[in-house]
């Protein structure tokens, strides 16, 4: 199904039930989140062997840890004996192995079964075969991306391709040297809205003049309603009297030195489907990772990344963080205000996109293409 053209100005959105229906959400988990590359954790959070994080990817829980060789490994968070969830915490540290809390099967940091009660009396148990089940991993831009598909899609096409498509050239992001930036602040938002509403909101700026007073002050062209994502390669320019990307337009932090001249005083936004937003400004990079937990609930983790010297010196990043924190709250409030209407009978056919939002139609086509025909639960 493609978006319906309703008039010269209007095209249709997805039908309302696609934002609330359990069967559709399950299909999205199965065919999108469990099939594509999923940005899971900041690599620097796994700073030594045995430190781990657990993340929800579609319907599966995944453990991501660093081995003694310094490599990153990811496994399904499921004991091979009788299926207990191995790690219950969102993050933690083990000494040298993961031990199941049920019958004490024990796995090393590479996932191999290394001990179990009476294991030596069962020499036929293949310790590799009954080790934890591996998940594909890839490190890019300082983040660990995982993929549950048996045959992962091309990372170059799906992830790097999205950046290239938006910026016009992959080299445009290299100057930000994201992999070598440091975490200055992280804020986690529990958003009571469908993940697609959050993406759609991020893709358009028709709402900017209404709900983002601070952002439009810094980026005056956003007040016209055309998002940076509307044009290939375009970055929104700071206002003439704006000194930095801060809540009051005051001076920002140290500028990333490897940027090109035309990237100074500009803001770029990139959506990497299905769950990542990248925001580039001269002195920091903001990365959003979404974790869709239910049709009407999405956790969003937002990281503010600065030059390591800025973070190490303890410089005050609060005016800088506050700008996009407010933008996030304004955006997520708007998404939460949309969510209840998605199940309303008058929204059965969905809403409409005005011309400055028409590019969202391509996102809807993409979702339809991935999910295909699903019989709604209701
Ligand atoms: Fe893990 Fe039995 S379920 S050891
Ligand atoms: Fe917004």
Coordinates of C-alpha atoms and ligand atoms in Angstrom, one line a residue:
X1 CA 0.0 0.0 0.0
X2 CA 1.4 3.4 -0.9
X3 CA 0.3 6.7 0.5
X4 CA -2.9 8.0 -1.1
X5 CA -2.7 11.4 -2.8
X6 CA -5.8 13.2 -1.6
X7 CA -5.3 16.6 -3.2
X8 CA -2.4 18.6 -4.5
X9 CA -1.4 19.5 -1.0
X10 CA -2.4 16.4 1.0
X11 CA -1.3 12.8 1.1
X12 CA -2.5 10.2 3.6
X13 CA -0.6 8.9 6.6
X14 CA -0.7 5.3 7.8
X15 CA -4.1 4.2 9.2
X16 CA -4.5 4.8 12.9
X17 CA -4.6 1.2 13.9
X18 CA -1.0 0.6 12.7
X19 CA 0.1 2.7 15.7
X20 CA -1.8 0.6 18.3
X21 CA -2.4 -2.9 16.9
X22 CA -0.7 -5.7 18.7
X23 CA -0.3 -7.9 15.6
X24 CA 1.2 -5.0 13.6
X25 CA 3.6 -4.3 16.4
X26 CA 4.6 -7.9 16.5
X27 CA 5.2 -7.9 12.8
X28 CA 7.3 -4.8 13.1
X29 CA 9.4 -6.6 15.8
X30 CA 9.8 -9.7 13.7
X31 CA 10.4 -8.0 10.3
X32 CA 12.1 -4.8 11.2
X33 CA 13.8 -4.8 14.6
X34 CA 14.8 -8.4 14.6
X35 CA 16.0 -8.3 11.0
X36 CA 17.8 -5.0 10.7
X37 CA 21.0 -3.6 12.3
X38 CA 20.0 -2.2 15.7
X39 CA 22.0 0.4 17.5
X40 CA 22.3 -1.1 20.9
X41 CA 25.0 0.4 23.2
X42 CA 27.7 3.0 23.4
X43 CA 31.0 1.0 23.0
X44 CA 32.6 3.2 25.7
X45 CA 30.0 2.0 28.2
X46 CA 31.7 -1.5 28.0
X47 CA 35.0 -0.2 29.1
X48 CA 36.5 -3.4 30.4
X49 CA 36.3 -7.2 30.2
X50 CA 33.2 -8.6 32.0
X51 CA 31.2 -5.4 31.8
X52 CA 27.9 -6.0 30.1
X53 CA 24.6 -4.5 29.1
X54 CA 21.3 -6.1 28.2
X55 CA 19.1 -4.6 25.6
X56 CA 15.7 -5.4 24.2
X57 CA 15.8 -6.0 20.4
X58 CA 12.4 -6.8 19.1
X59 CA 11.1 -9.6 21.2
X60 CA 14.5 -10.8 22.3
X61 CA 16.8 -9.8 25.2
X62 CA 20.4 -9.6 24.1
X63 CA 23.6 -9.5 26.3
X64 CA 26.5 -7.4 25.0
X65 CA 29.8 -7.7 26.7
X66 CA 33.5 -7.2 26.3
X67 CA 35.8 -10.2 26.4
X68 CA 39.3 -10.5 27.9
X69 CA 40.7 -10.0 24.4
X70 CA 38.9 -6.6 24.3
X71 CA 36.4 -7.8 21.7
X72 CA 32.7 -7.1 21.8
X73 CA 30.4 -10.1 21.9
X74 CA 26.6 -10.3 21.9
X75 CA 24.4 -13.3 22.8
X76 CA 20.8 -14.1 23.3
X77 CA 20.1 -13.7 27.0
X78 CA 18.9 -17.2 27.4
X79 CA 20.5 -20.2 29.2
X80 CA 20.9 -23.2 27.0
X81 CA 19.9 -25.6 29.7
X82 CA 16.3 -24.8 30.4
X83 CA 16.0 -21.3 29.1
X84 CA 16.3 -19.0 32.2
X85 CA 17.1 -15.4 31.4
X86 CA 20.8 -15.2 32.4
X87 CA 21.1 -11.5 33.2
X88 CA 18.2 -9.7 34.7
X89 CA 19.9 -6.3 35.1
X90 CA 20.2 -3.7 32.4
X91 CA 23.9 -3.5 33.0
X92 CA 26.5 -5.1 35.3
X93 CA 29.9 -6.7 35.6
X94 CA 30.9 -10.3 36.0
X95 CA 34.3 -11.5 37.0
X96 CA 35.1 -14.0 34.4
X97 CA 31.8 -15.8 33.5
X98 CA 28.1 -15.6 33.3
X99 CA 26.5 -18.1 35.7
X100 CA 22.9 -19.1 35.4
X101 CA 20.9 -18.5 38.6
X102 CA 18.9 -21.7 38.1
X103 CA 21.2 -24.8 37.9
X104 CA 24.5 -22.9 37.6
X105 CA 25.5 -23.6 34.0
X106 CA 28.4 -21.2 33.5
X107 CA 29.5 -19.5 30.3
X108 CA 32.8 -17.6 29.6
X109 CA 32.8 -14.1 28.2
X110 CA 32.9 -15.6 24.7
X111 CA 29.8 -17.6 25.4
X112 CA 31.3 -21.0 25.7
X113 CA 29.9 -23.4 28.3
X114 CA 32.7 -23.8 30.8
X115 CA 31.1 -25.3 33.9
X116 CA 28.0 -26.9 35.1
X117 CA 27.2 -29.2 38.1
X118 CA 28.4 -32.8 37.1
X119 CA 29.6 -31.5 33.7
X120 CA 32.6 -33.7 33.8
X121 CA 30.4 -36.8 34.2
X122 CA 28.7 -35.8 30.9
X123 CA 31.6 -35.8 28.5
X124 CA 29.4 -36.0 25.4
X125 CA 28.2 -32.4 26.0
X126 CA 29.7 -30.2 23.3
X127 CA 30.7 -27.0 25.2
X128 CA 30.6 -24.8 22.0
X129 CA 27.4 -26.2 20.8
X130 CA 25.7 -25.6 24.1
X131 CA 27.3 -22.2 24.6
X132 CA 25.3 -19.0 24.4
X133 CA 23.9 -18.3 21.0
X134 CA 25.8 -15.5 19.2
X135 CA 24.3 -12.4 17.7
X136 CA 26.1 -10.5 14.9
X137 CA 27.9 -7.3 16.1
X138 CA 29.4 -4.3 14.3
X139 CA 31.1 -1.3 15.8
X140 CA 30.4 2.0 14.1
X141 CA 30.5 5.7 15.2
X142 CA 31.4 4.5 18.7
X143 CA 28.3 2.4 19.1
X144 CA 27.7 -1.4 19.1
X145 CA 25.1 -2.4 16.5
X146 CA 23.6 -5.9 16.7
X147 CA 21.6 -7.9 14.2
X148 CA 19.5 -10.9 15.0
X149 CA 19.0 -12.0 11.4
X150 CA 20.6 -15.3 10.3
X151 CA 21.9 -13.4 7.3
X152 CA 22.3 -9.8 8.4
X153 CA 21.6 -7.2 5.7
X154 CA 24.4 -5.0 4.3
X155 CA 25.5 -2.6 7.1
X156 CA 27.1 -0.4 4.4
X157 CA 23.8 -0.1 2.5
X158 CA 21.4 0.1 5.4
X159 CA 23.3 2.2 8.0
X160 CA 26.0 4.0 6.1
X161 CA 23.7 4.3 3.1
X162 CA 21.2 6.3 5.2
X163 CA 23.8 8.8 6.2
X164 CA 25.0 9.1 2.7
X165 CA 21.5 9.6 1.4
X166 CA 20.9 12.4 3.9
X167 CA 24.2 14.2 3.7
X168 CA 24.9 13.5 0.1
X169 CA 28.4 12.1 0.9
X170 CA 29.5 9.8 3.7
X171 CA 32.7 11.8 4.1
X172 CA 30.5 14.7 5.5
X173 CA 30.1 12.8 8.8
X174 CA 33.7 11.7 9.1
X175 CA 34.9 15.2 10.2
X176 CA 32.8 14.8 13.4
X177 CA 34.9 11.9 14.4
X178 CA 32.0 10.5 16.5
X179 CA 33.8 7.3 17.5
X180 CA 36.3 9.4 19.4
X181 CA 33.9 11.8 21.2
X182 CA 33.1 11.3 24.9
X183 CA 29.8 11.0 26.6
X184 CA 28.9 14.3 28.4
X185 CA 25.3 13.5 29.3
X186 CA 22.7 10.8 28.8
X187 CA 19.0 11.2 29.4
X188 CA 16.5 8.3 29.1
X189 CA 12.9 9.1 28.1
X190 CA 10.1 6.7 28.6
X191 CA 7.7 7.8 25.8
X192 CA 4.1 6.5 25.8
X193 CA 3.9 6.6 22.0
X194 CA 4.5 4.3 19.0
X195 CA 8.0 4.4 17.6
X196 CA 6.7 5.5 14.2
X197 CA 5.2 8.7 15.6
X198 CA 8.6 9.5 17.1
X199 CA 10.3 9.0 13.7
X200 CA 7.6 11.0 11.8
X201 CA 8.0 13.8 14.3
X202 CA 11.8 13.8 14.0
X203 CA 11.5 14.0 10.2
X204 CA 9.4 17.1 9.9
X205 CA 9.7 20.7 11.2
X206 CA 6.1 21.8 10.5
X207 CA 5.7 21.8 14.3
X208 CA 8.9 23.7 15.0
X209 CA 7.4 27.2 15.1
X210 CA 4.6 26.0 17.4
X211 CA 6.4 23.8 20.0
X212 CA 10.2 24.6 19.8
X213 CA 10.7 28.3 20.8
X214 CA 14.3 27.8 21.9
X215 CA 15.2 25.7 18.8
X216 CA 13.7 28.2 16.3
X217 CA 15.6 31.0 18.1
X218 CA 18.9 29.2 17.3
X219 CA 17.9 27.9 13.9
X220 CA 15.5 30.7 12.5
X221 CA 15.0 28.8 9.2
X222 CA 13.2 26.0 11.2
X223 CA 10.4 28.5 11.9
X224 CA 9.4 28.2 8.2
X225 CA 8.6 24.6 8.8
X226 CA 11.0 22.9 6.4
X227 CA 13.1 20.4 8.3
X228 CA 16.8 20.0 7.6
X229 CA 15.9 16.5 6.4
X230 CA 13.8 17.9 3.6
X231 CA 16.9 18.7 1.5
X232 CA 19.8 16.4 0.7
X233 CA 23.0 17.7 2.2
X234 CA 21.5 20.8 3.8
X235 CA 22.3 21.9 7.3
X236 CA 20.2 24.5 9.0
X237 CA 22.2 27.6 9.7
X238 CA 22.5 29.3 13.1
X239 CA 20.9 32.7 13.5
X240 CA 23.2 35.7 12.9
X241 CA 23.4 36.6 16.6
X242 CA 23.6 33.0 17.9
X243 CA 27.0 32.1 19.4
X244 CA 26.4 28.3 19.9
X245 CA 23.9 25.5 19.9
X246 CA 22.8 26.2 23.5
X247 CA 19.4 26.9 25.1
X248 CA 19.9 30.6 25.0
X249 CA 22.2 30.9 22.0
X250 CA 25.2 31.5 24.3
X251 CA 28.7 30.3 23.5
X252 CA 29.0 26.5 23.1
X253 CA 31.9 24.2 23.9
X254 CA 35.1 23.6 21.9
X255 CA 34.4 23.0 18.2
X256 CA 35.4 19.6 16.8
X257 CA 38.6 20.6 15.0
X258 CA 38.3 18.2 12.0
X259 CA 35.0 19.8 10.7
X260 CA 34.9 21.4 7.3
X261 CA 34.3 25.1 7.1
X262 CA 30.8 24.8 5.7
X263 CA 29.8 22.6 8.7
X264 CA 30.5 25.3 11.2
X265 CA 27.4 27.1 12.5
X266 CA 25.1 24.5 11.0
X267 CA 22.8 21.7 12.4
X268 CA 22.3 18.5 10.4
X269 CA 19.8 15.7 11.3
X270 CA 19.9 12.2 10.1
X271 CA 17.4 9.3 10.6
X272 CA 18.9 5.9 10.4
X273 CA 16.0 3.5 10.2
X274 CA 14.6 1.9 12.2
X275 CA 15.7 3.4 15.6
X276 CA 18.4 6.0 15.4
X277 CA 18.6 9.8 15.0
X278 CA 21.9 11.6 14.7
X279 CA 22.2 15.3 15.2
X280 CA 25.4 17.1 14.2
X281 CA 26.4 20.6 15.4
X282 CA 29.9 22.1 15.5
X283 CA 30.8 21.3 19.1
X284 CA 28.8 18.1 19.8
X285 CA 26.8 15.2 18.4
X286 CA 23.5 14.1 19.9
X287 CA 22.5 10.5 19.2
X288 CA 19.0 9.1 20.0
X289 CA 18.6 5.3 20.2
X290 CA 15.0 4.1 20.4
X291 CA 13.9 0.8 22.1
X292 CA 10.3 0.1 21.1
X293 CA 8.8 -2.0 23.9
X294 CA 5.1 -2.0 23.0
X295 CA 2.8 -0.5 20.3
X296 CA 2.3 2.4 22.7
X297 CA 5.6 2.6 24.5
X298 CA 9.2 3.5 23.4
X299 CA 12.3 4.1 25.5
X300 CA 14.6 6.7 24.0
X301 CA 18.1 7.0 25.2
X302 CA 19.7 10.2 24.2
X303 CA 23.5 10.8 24.4
X304 CA 25.3 14.1 24.2
X305 CA 28.9 13.6 22.9
X306 CA 31.7 16.1 23.1
X307 CA 35.4 16.3 22.6
X308 CA 37.1 14.2 25.2
X309 CA 39.0 17.2 26.5
X310 CA 35.7 19.0 27.1
X311 CA 34.3 16.1 29.2
X312 CA 37.6 15.4 31.0
X313 CA 38.0 19.1 32.0
X314 CA 34.6 19.1 33.6
X315 CA 33.4 22.1 31.5
X316 CA 29.8 23.0 32.1
X317 CA 27.7 21.4 29.3
X318 CA 24.3 22.2 30.8
X319 CA 23.3 25.1 28.5
X320 CA 24.2 22.9 25.6
X321 CA 22.3 19.8 26.9
X322 CA 19.3 21.8 27.9
X323 CA 18.5 22.9 24.4
X324 CA 17.9 19.5 22.9
X325 CA 16.6 18.1 26.2
X326 CA 13.8 20.7 25.9
X327 CA 13.4 19.8 22.2
X328 CA 13.1 16.1 23.2
X329 CA 10.5 16.9 25.9
X330 CA 8.5 19.1 23.5
X331 CA 8.6 16.4 20.8
X332 CA 7.8 13.4 23.0
X333 CA 4.9 15.4 24.7
X334 CA 3.5 15.9 21.2
X335 CA 3.9 12.2 20.3
X336 CA 2.2 11.2 23.5
X337 CA -0.7 13.6 22.7
X338 CA -1.1 11.9 19.3
X339 CA -1.0 8.3 20.6
X340 CA -4.5 8.1 22.2
X341 CA -6.1 9.3 19.0
X342 CA -4.5 6.5 16.9
X343 CA -7.2 4.0 18.2
X344 CA -10.1 6.4 17.6
X345 CA -12.7 5.5 15.0
X346 CA -12.3 8.9 13.4
X347 CA -8.6 8.2 12.8
X348 CA -9.2 4.8 11.2
X349 CA -7.9 6.1 7.9
X350 CA -5.2 8.1 9.5
X351 CA -4.4 11.8 9.1
X352 CA -2.8 13.8 6.3
X353 CA 0.7 15.1 5.4
X354 CA 1.1 18.7 4.1
X355 CA 3.8 19.4 1.4
X356 CA 6.5 20.1 4.0
X357 CA 5.8 16.6 5.4
X358 CA 5.4 14.7 2.1
X359 CA 8.8 13.0 2.5
X360 CA 7.3 11.2 5.5
X361 CA 5.3 9.3 2.9
X362 CA 8.5 7.5 1.8
X363 CA 8.9 6.3 5.4
X364 CA 5.3 5.0 5.4
X365 CA 6.0 3.2 2.1
X366 CA 9.1 1.7 3.7
X367 CA 7.2 0.4 6.7
X368 CA 4.5 -1.1 4.5
X369 CA 7.1 -2.7 2.4
X370 CA 8.8 -4.3 5.4
X371 CA 5.8 -5.4 7.3
X372 CA 3.5 -6.4 4.4
X373 CA 0.0 -7.5 5.0
X374 CA -0.9 -8.2 8.6
X375 CA -4.3 -9.1 9.9
X376 CA -5.0 -6.6 12.7
X377 CA -5.7 -8.1 16.1
X378 CA -8.9 -6.1 16.5
Ligands
LIG1 FE1 20.2 -22.3 33.3 FE2 19.3 -24.6 34.2 S1 18.2 -23.1 33.2 S2 21.3 -23.8 34.3
LIG2 FE1 10.6 18.6 17.0

